[in-house]
CSV table of C-alpha atoms and ligand atoms in Angstrom, one decimal:
chain,number,residue,atom,x,y,z
O,1,MET,CA,96.4,109.5,129.3
O,2,GLU,CA,94.8,108.7,126.0
O,3,ASN,CA,93.9,105.5,124.0
O,4,LYS,CA,93.0,103.1,126.8
O,5,THR,CA,89.7,102.0,125.4
O,6,GLU,CA,87.6,99.2,126.8
O,7,GLY,CA,90.6,97.2,128.0
O,8,ARG,CA,91.8,96.5,124.5
O,9,LYS,CA,95.6,95.9,124.1
O,10,GLN,CA,97.2,98.9,122.5
O,11,LEU,CA,99.6,98.3,119.6
O,12,LEU,CA,101.3,101.6,118.7
O,13,ILE,CA,103.3,101.8,115.4
O,14,ILE,CA,105.5,104.8,114.8
O,15,GLY,CA,106.2,105.5,111.2
O,16,GLY,CA,104.1,105.0,108.0
O,17,GLY,CA,106.8,104.0,105.6
O,18,TYR,CA,107.6,100.5,104.3
O,19,ALA,CA,108.2,99.0,107.7
O,20,GLY,CA,105.4,100.9,109.6
O,21,PHE,CA,102.7,100.5,106.9
O,22,TRP,CA,103.3,96.7,106.5
O,23,SER,CA,103.4,96.3,110.3
O,24,ALA,CA,100.0,97.8,110.7
O,25,ILE,CA,98.4,95.7,107.9
O,26,SER,CA,100.1,92.6,109.1
O,27,ALA,CA,98.9,93.2,112.6
O,28,ILE,CA,95.4,93.3,111.4
O,29,ARG,CA,95.8,90.1,109.4
O,30,GLN,CA,97.3,88.2,112.3
O,31,SER,CA,94.7,89.5,114.8
O,32,ARG,CA,92.1,88.1,112.6
O,33,GLU,CA,94.0,84.8,112.3
O,34,ILE,CA,94.2,84.3,116.0
O,35,LYS,CA,90.6,85.8,116.5
O,36,LYS,CA,91.7,88.7,118.7
O,37,THR,CA,90.4,91.6,116.7
O,38,ASP,CA,88.0,92.6,119.5
O,39,GLU,CA,90.8,92.7,122.0
O,40,LEU,CA,93.3,94.8,120.0
O,41,GLU,CA,93.5,98.4,119.0
O,42,VAL,CA,96.2,99.4,116.4
O,43,THR,CA,97.3,103.0,116.0
O,44,LEU,CA,99.8,104.3,113.5
O,45,ILE,CA,101.6,107.6,113.9
O,46,ASN,CA,103.0,109.4,110.9
O,47,PRO,CA,103.5,113.1,110.2
O,48,ASP,CA,101.3,113.1,107.1
O,49,ASN,CA,98.8,110.8,105.4
O,50,TYR,CA,101.4,109.4,103.0
O,51,PHE,CA,103.3,106.2,102.6
O,52,THR,CA,106.0,107.7,100.4
O,53,MET,CA,107.8,105.6,97.8
O,54,ARG,CA,111.2,107.0,98.8
O,55,PRO,CA,113.2,104.8,96.4
O,56,ARG,CA,111.6,106.8,93.5
O,57,LEU,CA,112.2,110.3,94.7
O,58,TYR,CA,115.2,110.9,92.4
O,59,GLU,CA,112.9,110.3,89.3
O,60,VAL,CA,112.1,112.9,86.7
O,61,SER,CA,108.4,113.0,87.7
O,62,LEU,CA,107.1,113.0,91.3
O,63,GLU,CA,103.7,111.9,90.3
O,64,GLY,CA,102.3,108.8,91.9
O,65,LEU,CA,105.0,108.5,94.5
O,66,GLN,CA,102.7,108.8,97.5
O,67,VAL,CA,100.1,106.3,98.6
O,68,GLU,CA,97.3,107.6,100.9
O,69,LEU,CA,97.5,105.8,104.2
O,70,ASP,CA,93.9,106.3,105.2
O,71,LYS,CA,92.7,104.3,102.2
O,72,TYR,CA,94.0,101.3,104.1
O,73,LEU,CA,93.9,102.3,107.7
O,74,LYS,CA,90.3,103.4,107.8
O,75,PRO,CA,88.7,100.3,106.3
O,76,LEU,CA,90.8,98.1,108.5
O,77,GLY,CA,89.9,100.1,111.7
O,78,ILE,CA,93.4,101.2,112.4
O,79,ASN,CA,93.6,104.6,114.3
O,80,GLN,CA,95.7,107.2,112.5
O,81,ILE,CA,97.5,110.0,114.2
O,82,LEU,CA,99.0,112.7,112.0
O,83,GLY,CA,101.9,113.9,114.1
O,84,LYS,CA,105.5,113.4,115.0
O,85,ALA,CA,106.6,111.2,117.9
O,86,GLU,CA,108.9,113.4,120.0
O,87,THR,CA,109.7,111.2,123.0
O,88,ILE,CA,109.4,107.7,124.1
O,89,ILE,CA,109.5,106.6,127.8
O,90,PRO,CA,109.8,102.8,127.6
O,91,GLU,CA,109.5,102.4,131.4
O,92,LYS,CA,106.1,104.2,131.3
O,93,ARG,CA,105.1,102.7,127.9
O,94,GLU,CA,104.4,106.2,126.8
O,95,VAL,CA,104.9,108.2,123.6
O,96,THR,CA,104.6,111.9,123.2
O,97,VAL,CA,103.4,113.1,119.9
O,98,SER,CA,103.2,116.7,118.5
O,99,THR,CA,100.2,117.2,116.3
O,100,ALA,CA,98.6,120.3,114.6
O,101,LYS,CA,96.2,120.4,117.6
O,102,GLY,CA,99.0,120.2,120.3
O,103,ILE,CA,100.9,117.5,122.2
O,104,ARG,CA,99.3,114.1,122.8
O,105,HIS,CA,100.5,111.5,125.3
O,106,LEU,CA,99.8,107.9,124.1
O,107,GLN,CA,100.2,104.7,126.0
O,108,TYR,CA,101.1,101.4,124.5
O,109,ASP,CA,101.1,97.8,125.5
O,110,TYR,CA,103.4,97.0,122.5
O,111,LEU,CA,105.4,99.3,120.4
O,112,VAL,CA,106.7,99.0,116.8
O,113,LEU,CA,109.4,101.5,116.0
O,114,ALA,CA,109.6,102.1,112.3
O,115,THR,CA,110.7,105.7,111.8
O,116,GLY,CA,113.2,105.1,109.1
O,117,SER,CA,116.2,107.1,108.3
O,118,SER,CA,117.3,110.5,106.9
O,119,LEU,CA,120.3,112.3,105.6
O,120,ARG,CA,122.9,112.8,108.3
O,121,ALA,CA,123.0,116.5,109.4
O,122,LEU,CA,126.3,118.1,108.5
O,123,ASN,CA,128.1,121.0,109.9
O,124,LEU,CA,129.1,122.3,106.5
O,125,PRO,CA,128.9,126.0,105.5
O,126,GLY,CA,126.0,126.4,103.1
O,127,ILE,CA,124.6,122.9,103.5
O,128,GLU,CA,121.1,124.5,104.1
O,129,THR,CA,121.2,125.8,100.5
O,130,THR,CA,121.6,122.3,99.0
O,131,PHE,CA,118.8,120.1,97.7
O,132,ASN,CA,118.2,116.4,98.2
O,133,ASN,CA,115.9,113.5,97.3
O,134,ASP,CA,115.5,112.2,100.8
O,135,THR,CA,111.8,113.1,101.5
O,136,PHE,CA,108.9,113.9,99.2
O,137,ASN,CA,108.9,117.6,100.2
O,138,ASN,CA,112.6,117.9,99.6
O,139,ALA,CA,112.3,116.3,96.2
O,140,LEU,CA,109.5,118.8,95.5
O,141,ASP,CA,111.7,121.7,96.6
O,142,LEU,CA,114.3,120.5,94.1
O,143,GLU,CA,111.7,120.3,91.4
O,144,ASN,CA,110.3,123.8,92.1
O,145,HIS,CA,113.9,125.2,92.1
O,146,ILE,CA,114.5,123.7,88.7
O,147,ILE,CA,111.2,125.1,87.4
O,148,LYS,CA,112.3,128.5,88.7
O,149,LEU,CA,115.6,128.2,86.8
O,150,ALA,CA,113.7,127.0,83.7
O,151,LYS,CA,111.3,129.9,83.8
O,152,ASN,CA,114.3,132.2,83.8
O,153,ASN,CA,115.8,130.3,80.9
O,154,PHE,CA,118.7,129.0,83.1
O,155,SER,CA,120.2,132.4,82.4
O,156,ASN,CA,122.4,133.1,85.5
O,157,GLU,CA,125.9,131.7,85.8
O,158,GLY,CA,125.7,128.2,87.3
O,159,ASP,CA,122.0,127.7,86.5
O,160,THR,CA,122.8,125.0,83.9
O,161,THR,CA,125.3,123.1,86.1
O,162,PHE,CA,124.1,120.4,88.5
O,163,VAL,CA,126.5,119.1,91.1
O,164,VAL,CA,125.7,115.8,92.9
O,165,ALA,CA,127.6,115.2,96.1
O,166,GLY,CA,128.2,111.5,96.9
O,167,ALA,CA,128.3,108.5,94.6
O,168,GLY,CA,126.4,105.9,96.7
O,169,PHE,CA,123.1,104.4,95.3
O,170,THR,CA,121.1,107.6,95.7
O,171,GLY,CA,123.9,109.7,94.2
O,172,LEU,CA,124.3,107.5,91.2
O,173,GLU,CA,120.5,107.5,90.6
O,174,SER,CA,120.3,111.2,91.1
O,175,VAL,CA,123.2,112.1,88.8
O,176,THR,CA,122.0,110.0,85.9
O,177,SER,CA,118.4,111.4,86.0
O,178,ILE,CA,119.0,115.1,86.8
O,179,GLU,CA,119.7,116.2,83.2
O,180,ASP,CA,116.4,114.5,82.0
O,181,LYS,CA,114.6,116.3,84.8
O,182,ALA,CA,116.1,119.7,83.8
O,183,LYS,CA,115.3,119.0,80.2
O,184,ALA,CA,111.7,118.1,81.1
O,185,MET,CA,111.3,121.4,83.0
O,186,GLN,CA,113.0,123.3,80.1
O,187,ALA,CA,110.6,121.8,77.6
O,188,LYS,CA,107.7,123.0,79.8
O,189,TYR,CA,108.8,126.4,81.0
O,190,SER,CA,111.7,127.8,79.0
O,191,THR,CA,111.6,129.8,75.8
O,192,LYS,CA,115.2,128.9,74.8
O,193,GLU,CA,117.3,125.7,74.9
O,194,SER,CA,120.3,125.4,77.2
O,195,LYS,CA,123.0,122.8,77.4
O,196,PHE,CA,123.4,121.2,80.8
O,197,ARG,CA,126.5,120.2,82.8
O,198,VAL,CA,126.3,117.4,85.4
O,199,VAL,CA,129.1,116.8,87.9
O,200,LEU,CA,129.4,114.0,90.4
O,201,VAL,CA,131.7,114.5,93.4
O,202,GLU,CA,132.9,111.5,95.3
O,203,LYS,CA,135.4,111.6,98.1
O,204,HIS,CA,136.7,108.1,97.5
O,205,ASP,CA,139.3,107.6,94.7
O,206,VAL,CA,137.0,105.6,92.5
O,207,VAL,CA,133.2,105.4,92.1
O,208,ALA,CA,131.1,102.4,92.8
O,209,SER,CA,133.8,100.3,94.4
O,210,PHE,CA,131.0,98.6,96.5
O,211,TYR,CA,130.1,96.7,93.3
O,212,ALA,CA,132.0,93.7,91.9
O,213,ALA,CA,134.3,94.7,89.0
O,214,GLN,CA,131.9,94.1,86.2
O,215,GLY,CA,129.1,96.2,87.7
O,216,GLN,CA,131.6,99.0,88.7
O,217,GLN,CA,132.9,99.2,85.1
O,218,TYR,CA,129.3,99.3,83.8
O,219,ILE,CA,128.6,102.2,86.1
O,220,ILE,CA,131.8,104.1,85.1
O,221,ASP,CA,131.0,103.5,81.4
O,222,THR,CA,127.4,104.6,81.8
O,223,LEU,CA,128.5,107.9,83.5
O,224,LYS,CA,130.8,108.5,80.5
O,225,VAL,CA,128.0,107.8,78.0
O,226,LYS,CA,125.8,110.2,79.9
O,227,ASN,CA,128.5,113.0,79.9
O,228,VAL,CA,128.6,113.1,83.7
O,229,GLU,CA,131.9,114.7,84.9
O,230,VAL,CA,133.2,112.6,87.7
O,231,ILE,CA,135.5,114.1,90.3
O,232,THR,CA,136.9,111.6,92.8
O,233,GLY,CA,139.2,111.9,95.8
O,234,SER,CA,137.7,115.3,96.7
O,235,HIS,CA,134.7,116.4,98.6
O,236,VAL,CA,132.5,119.5,99.0
O,237,VAL,CA,133.8,121.8,101.7
O,238,TYR,CA,131.7,125.0,101.1
O,239,VAL,CA,128.4,125.7,99.4
O,240,GLU,CA,128.2,129.3,98.2
O,241,PRO,CA,125.0,130.8,96.9
O,242,SER,CA,126.0,130.2,93.3
O,243,ALA,CA,129.0,127.9,93.5
O,244,VAL,CA,130.5,125.0,95.3
O,245,LEU,CA,134.0,124.7,96.6
O,246,LEU,CA,135.8,121.3,96.8
O,247,SER,CA,138.6,120.1,99.1
O,248,ASP,CA,141.1,120.2,96.2
O,249,GLY,CA,140.4,123.9,95.7
O,250,THR,CA,138.2,123.4,92.6
O,251,ARG,CA,135.3,125.9,92.5
O,252,ILE,CA,132.3,125.0,90.4
O,253,PRO,CA,129.7,127.7,89.6
O,254,THR,CA,126.3,126.1,90.2
O,255,SER,CA,122.9,127.0,91.4
O,256,THR,CA,122.1,123.4,92.3
O,257,VAL,CA,123.9,121.1,94.6
O,258,ILE,CA,122.1,117.8,95.3
O,259,TRP,CA,123.3,116.2,98.6
O,260,THR,CA,123.1,112.4,98.8
O,261,ALA,CA,125.9,111.4,101.2
O,262,GLY,CA,125.4,109.8,104.6
O,263,MET,CA,122.2,108.1,105.9
O,264,VAL,CA,121.4,107.9,109.6
O,265,ALA,CA,118.6,106.1,111.5
O,266,SER,CA,115.8,108.2,113.2
O,267,PRO,CA,117.0,109.7,116.5
O,268,LEU,CA,114.1,107.9,118.3
O,269,THR,CA,116.4,104.9,118.7
O,270,TYR,CA,118.2,106.9,121.4
O,271,PHE,CA,115.2,106.4,123.8
O,272,PHE,CA,116.2,102.8,124.1
O,273,LYS,CA,119.1,101.3,126.0
O,274,GLY,CA,121.7,99.3,124.1
O,275,VAL,CA,124.5,100.0,121.6
O,276,LYS,CA,123.7,101.7,118.4
O,277,ASP,CA,125.7,101.0,115.2
O,278,SER,CA,127.5,103.6,113.1
O,279,LEU,CA,124.1,104.3,111.4
O,280,ASN,CA,122.3,104.9,114.8
O,281,ARG,CA,120.4,101.6,114.4
O,282,VAL,CA,119.5,99.4,117.3
O,283,SER,CA,120.3,95.7,117.2
O,284,VAL,CA,117.3,93.4,117.3
O,285,ASP,CA,117.0,89.6,117.7
O,286,GLY,CA,115.9,87.1,115.1
O,287,TYR,CA,112.3,88.0,115.8
O,288,LEU,CA,112.9,91.8,115.4
O,289,LYS,CA,112.5,92.2,119.2
O,290,LEU,CA,114.6,94.7,121.0
O,291,PRO,CA,116.7,92.9,123.6
O,292,GLY,CA,116.1,94.2,127.2
O,293,TYR,CA,112.4,95.1,126.4
O,294,ASP,CA,109.5,92.7,126.4
O,295,ASN,CA,107.2,94.8,124.3
O,296,VAL,CA,109.3,96.6,121.6
O,297,ILE,CA,109.9,95.5,118.0
O,298,VAL,CA,112.1,97.6,115.7
O,299,ALA,CA,111.9,97.3,111.9
O,300,GLY,CA,113.2,98.9,108.8
O,301,ASP,CA,116.0,101.5,108.6
O,302,VAL,CA,116.1,101.9,112.4
O,303,ALA,CA,116.9,98.2,113.0
O,304,ASN,CA,120.2,96.5,112.7
O,305,VAL,CA,119.1,93.0,111.7
O,306,LYS,CA,121.2,90.1,110.8
O,307,VAL,CA,120.4,88.4,107.5
O,308,GLY,CA,122.1,85.9,105.3
O,309,ASN,CA,125.9,85.2,105.8
O,310,ASP,CA,125.7,87.1,109.1
O,311,GLN,CA,125.4,90.4,107.2
O,312,SER,CA,123.3,93.2,108.5
O,313,ALA,CA,120.3,94.1,106.4
O,314,THR,CA,121.0,97.3,104.4
O,315,MET,CA,118.9,100.4,104.9
O,316,SER,CA,116.6,99.6,102.0
O,317,CYS,CA,112.9,99.1,101.2
O,318,GLN,CA,114.0,95.6,100.0
O,319,PHE,CA,114.4,94.7,103.6
O,320,SER,CA,112.1,97.2,105.4
O,321,GLN,CA,108.9,96.1,103.6
O,322,PHE,CA,109.4,92.5,104.7
O,323,GLN,CA,110.5,93.3,108.2
O,324,GLY,CA,107.3,95.3,108.5
O,325,ARG,CA,105.3,92.2,107.7
O,326,TRP,CA,107.2,90.3,110.4
O,327,ALA,CA,106.9,93.1,112.9
O,328,GLY,CA,103.1,93.4,112.9
O,329,HIS,CA,102.7,89.6,113.0
O,330,ASN,CA,105.2,89.1,115.9
O,331,ALA,CA,103.9,92.1,117.8
O,332,VAL,CA,100.3,90.7,117.8
O,333,ASN,CA,101.5,87.2,118.6
O,334,ASP,CA,103.6,88.4,121.5
O,335,LEU,CA,100.8,90.4,122.9
O,336,PHE,CA,98.5,87.4,123.0
O,337,GLY,CA,101.0,84.7,123.9
O,338,PHE,CA,101.3,83.0,120.5
O,339,PRO,CA,104.7,81.9,119.1
O,340,LEU,CA,106.8,84.4,117.2
O,341,LYS,CA,108.0,83.8,113.7
O,342,GLU,CA,111.8,84.1,113.0
O,343,TYR,CA,112.7,86.7,110.4
O,344,LYS,CA,114.6,85.2,107.5
O,345,GLN,CA,115.5,87.1,104.3
O,346,PRO,CA,118.7,85.5,103.0
O,347,GLY,CA,118.7,87.0,99.4
O,348,TYR,CA,120.1,90.4,98.5
O,349,THR,CA,119.6,92.2,95.2
O,350,THR,CA,120.4,95.7,94.1
O,351,CYS,CA,118.4,97.4,91.4
O,352,LEU,CA,120.2,100.6,90.3
O,353,ASP,CA,118.6,103.0,87.9
O,354,LEU,CA,121.1,104.8,85.7
O,355,GLY,CA,118.7,107.0,83.7
O,356,THR,CA,117.2,106.5,80.3
O,357,ASP,CA,118.2,103.1,78.8
O,358,TYR,CA,120.6,102.1,81.6
O,359,ALA,CA,120.2,100.1,84.8
O,360,LEU,CA,122.1,97.5,86.7
O,361,ILE,CA,120.8,94.5,88.6
O,362,THR,CA,123.1,92.6,90.9
O,363,GLU,CA,122.7,89.6,93.1
O,364,GLY,CA,124.3,88.5,96.4
O,365,TRP,CA,126.4,90.4,98.8
O,366,ASP,CA,129.3,90.6,96.4
O,367,ARG,CA,126.9,92.5,94.1
O,368,VAL,CA,127.6,90.3,91.0
O,369,THR,CA,126.0,91.6,87.8
O,370,ARG,CA,122.9,89.8,86.6
O,371,GLN,CA,121.3,92.3,84.2
O,372,THR,CA,122.3,95.5,82.5
O,373,GLY,CA,120.7,97.8,79.9
O,374,GLN,CA,117.1,97.4,78.8
O,375,GLU,CA,116.7,94.1,80.5
O,376,ALA,CA,117.8,95.6,83.8
O,377,LYS,CA,115.7,98.7,83.1
O,378,ALA,CA,112.6,96.6,82.7
O,379,THR,CA,113.3,94.8,86.0
O,380,LYS,CA,113.9,98.1,87.8
O,381,ALA,CA,110.6,99.5,86.3
O,382,TRP,CA,108.7,96.5,87.7
O,383,VAL,CA,110.3,96.9,91.1
O,384,SER,CA,109.6,100.6,91.2
O,385,THR,CA,106.0,100.6,89.9
O,386,ASP,CA,104.7,97.3,91.2
O,387,LEU,CA,106.8,95.4,93.7
O,388,ILE,CA,107.2,98.2,96.2
O,389,TYR,CA,103.5,99.3,96.1
O,390,PRO,CA,100.7,97.7,98.1
O,391,SER,CA,97.8,96.4,96.1
O,392,VAL,CA,95.1,99.1,95.7
O,393,ASP,CA,92.7,96.4,96.9
O,394,VAL,CA,92.8,96.6,100.7
O,395,GLU,CA,92.1,92.9,101.3
O,396,GLU,CA,94.7,91.9,98.8
O,397,ALA,CA,97.2,94.0,100.7
O,398,VAL,CA,96.1,92.3,103.9
O,399,ALA,CA,96.7,88.9,102.3
O,400,ALA,CA,100.1,90.1,101.0
O,401,SER,CA,101.2,91.1,104.5
O,402,PHE,CA,101.9,87.5,105.7
O,403,PRO,CA,105.5,87.3,106.7
O,404,ALA,CA,107.2,85.4,103.9
O,405,ILE,CA,109.6,86.2,101.2
O,406,PRO,CA,108.1,85.6,97.8
O,407,ASN,CA,110.0,83.6,95.3
O,408,PHE,CA,110.8,86.1,92.5
M,501,FAD,C1,116.4,108.6,96.6
M,501,FAD,C2,116.3,107.2,97.3
M,501,FAD,C3,116.5,106.1,96.5
M,501,FAD,C4,116.4,104.8,97.2
M,501,FAD,N1,116.5,103.7,96.4
M,501,FAD,C5,116.3,102.5,97.0
M,501,FAD,C6,116.3,101.3,96.2
M,501,FAD,O1,116.6,101.4,94.9
M,501,FAD,N2,116.1,100.1,96.8
M,501,FAD,C7,115.9,100.0,98.1
M,501,FAD,O2,115.6,98.9,98.6
M,501,FAD,N3,115.9,101.1,98.9
M,501,FAD,C8,116.1,102.3,98.4
M,501,FAD,N4,116.1,103.5,99.1
M,501,FAD,C9,116.0,103.3,100.6
M,501,FAD,C10,114.6,103.1,101.1
M,501,FAD,O3,113.8,104.2,100.6
M,501,FAD,C11,114.5,103.1,102.6
M,501,FAD,O4,115.5,102.2,103.1
M,501,FAD,C12,113.1,102.7,103.1
M,501,FAD,O5,112.3,103.8,102.7
M,501,FAD,C13,113.1,102.5,104.6
M,501,FAD,O6,111.8,102.2,105.0
M,501,FAD,P1,111.4,102.5,106.5
M,501,FAD,O7,110.0,102.1,106.5
M,501,FAD,O8,112.4,102.0,107.4
M,501,FAD,O9,111.5,104.1,106.5
M,501,FAD,P2,110.8,105.2,105.7
M,501,FAD,O10,110.4,104.7,104.4
M,501,FAD,O11,111.8,106.3,105.7
M,501,FAD,O12,109.6,105.6,106.5
M,501,FAD,C14,109.6,106.1,107.8
M,501,FAD,C15,108.4,106.9,108.1
M,501,FAD,O13,108.4,107.3,109.4
M,501,FAD,C16,108.0,108.6,109.5
M,501,FAD,N5,108.6,109.2,110.7
M,501,FAD,C17,109.9,109.5,110.9
M,501,FAD,N6,110.1,110.1,112.1
M,501,FAD,C18,108.9,110.0,112.7
M,501,FAD,C19,108.5,110.4,114.0
M,501,FAD,N7,109.3,111.0,114.9
M,501,FAD,N8,107.2,110.3,114.3
M,501,FAD,C20,106.3,109.8,113.4
M,501,FAD,N9,106.7,109.4,112.1
M,501,FAD,C21,108.0,109.5,111.8
M,501,FAD,C22,108.5,109.2,108.2
M,501,FAD,O14,107.8,110.4,107.9
M,501,FAD,C23,108.2,108.1,107.2
M,501,FAD,O15,106.9,108.2,106.8
M,501,FAD,C24,116.2,104.7,98.6
M,501,FAD,C25,116.1,105.9,99.3
M,501,FAD,C26,116.1,107.1,98.7
M,501,FAD,C27,116.0,108.4,99.5
């Protein structure tokens, strides 16, 4: 068995997204605070060297959306394993990881599970030919596909039509940015100009009903302004190579279907006892600890965490990045017998990008409109380019990893 060095306690963190990254940094900060750095070894497992800014993957450009993990992990003495955790055996405190060099078996004294979420796998004919903005590589596939269409002057039937399936947050952000993305590729790679058609397909009878009336109307009006064709009360049933078939019999010729519907937590949650919610998440207590285990914390999209008004935190970086700060802090304190800090994040905001000139900021669980238009756009830009990134200065990031919610 690996990683049992010099009797140091082993903190193993699986996942290098918002929750996992901040867990690792916060663990280092807290181990310094309680003067236990010599007794602790922190290891982070992630398939690649990137902390990906997932909330930005729908954007026109993919530049700057990945932060290199080793720039933080190396100077802080955190072990990095590039690999995918395949199995967890809680009774043996063991994680099996597949890496480029083969399978590794790691032992832990304390585990932080932070493996996030992904699009739900669907048994839909042709789903494998669709695109999505779920991971960096998938967003890159979409970009390369559009470049290919652009180089061919979007000349085949359906090349100029983009169909977005699902009108949740990701669907709305994708559908209002895809034309600008196509135009950007056209300007770079085409020799003639094409006109684009953008279609949003939503199975509910109305779009954006999860917003209060004012926000919903703003979204509906914005979709109109942006010439997005909205089809409600219908869903995709078949994806052909150059068309999509809807449940109401409509057939839309298209070379590009962007799938955005249905998120689900990482399947690693199934290695633990306990009920999972409809999103596959495990319920944790007020300290992010997994009931029934004395050495497991779960944070981010894999955790069902109660926040203000007895609501569960949504799968969002808004919650994940702060849960990460609590996770690292509490894992270290629990390992060394110090008191845990209760996780509290009562506020809830949504920052929805609706493409050039349009955005919507809401507050509270009723999603009441606070900002629209350019004002909202400026807020969203600040969130996307500043708030969700760690400082480039490693020690500043360490200081920012203290578990507290800043007063924005
Ligand atoms: C297009 C899009 C737009 C979004 N917009 C917003 C928004 O506006 N606001 C907002 O708050 N949220 C938004 N989100 C949601 C937000 O990105 C997620 O909720 C957030 O990334 C969750 O953080 P996390 O750390 O739990 O998981 P992730 O960020 O998904 O990180 C999980 C990490 O774990 C790694 N991992 C997974 N499985 C394994 C394994 N078996 N072994 C090792 N590593 C593994 C993954 O590769 C990844 O690096 C958006 C998401 C998308 C896709």
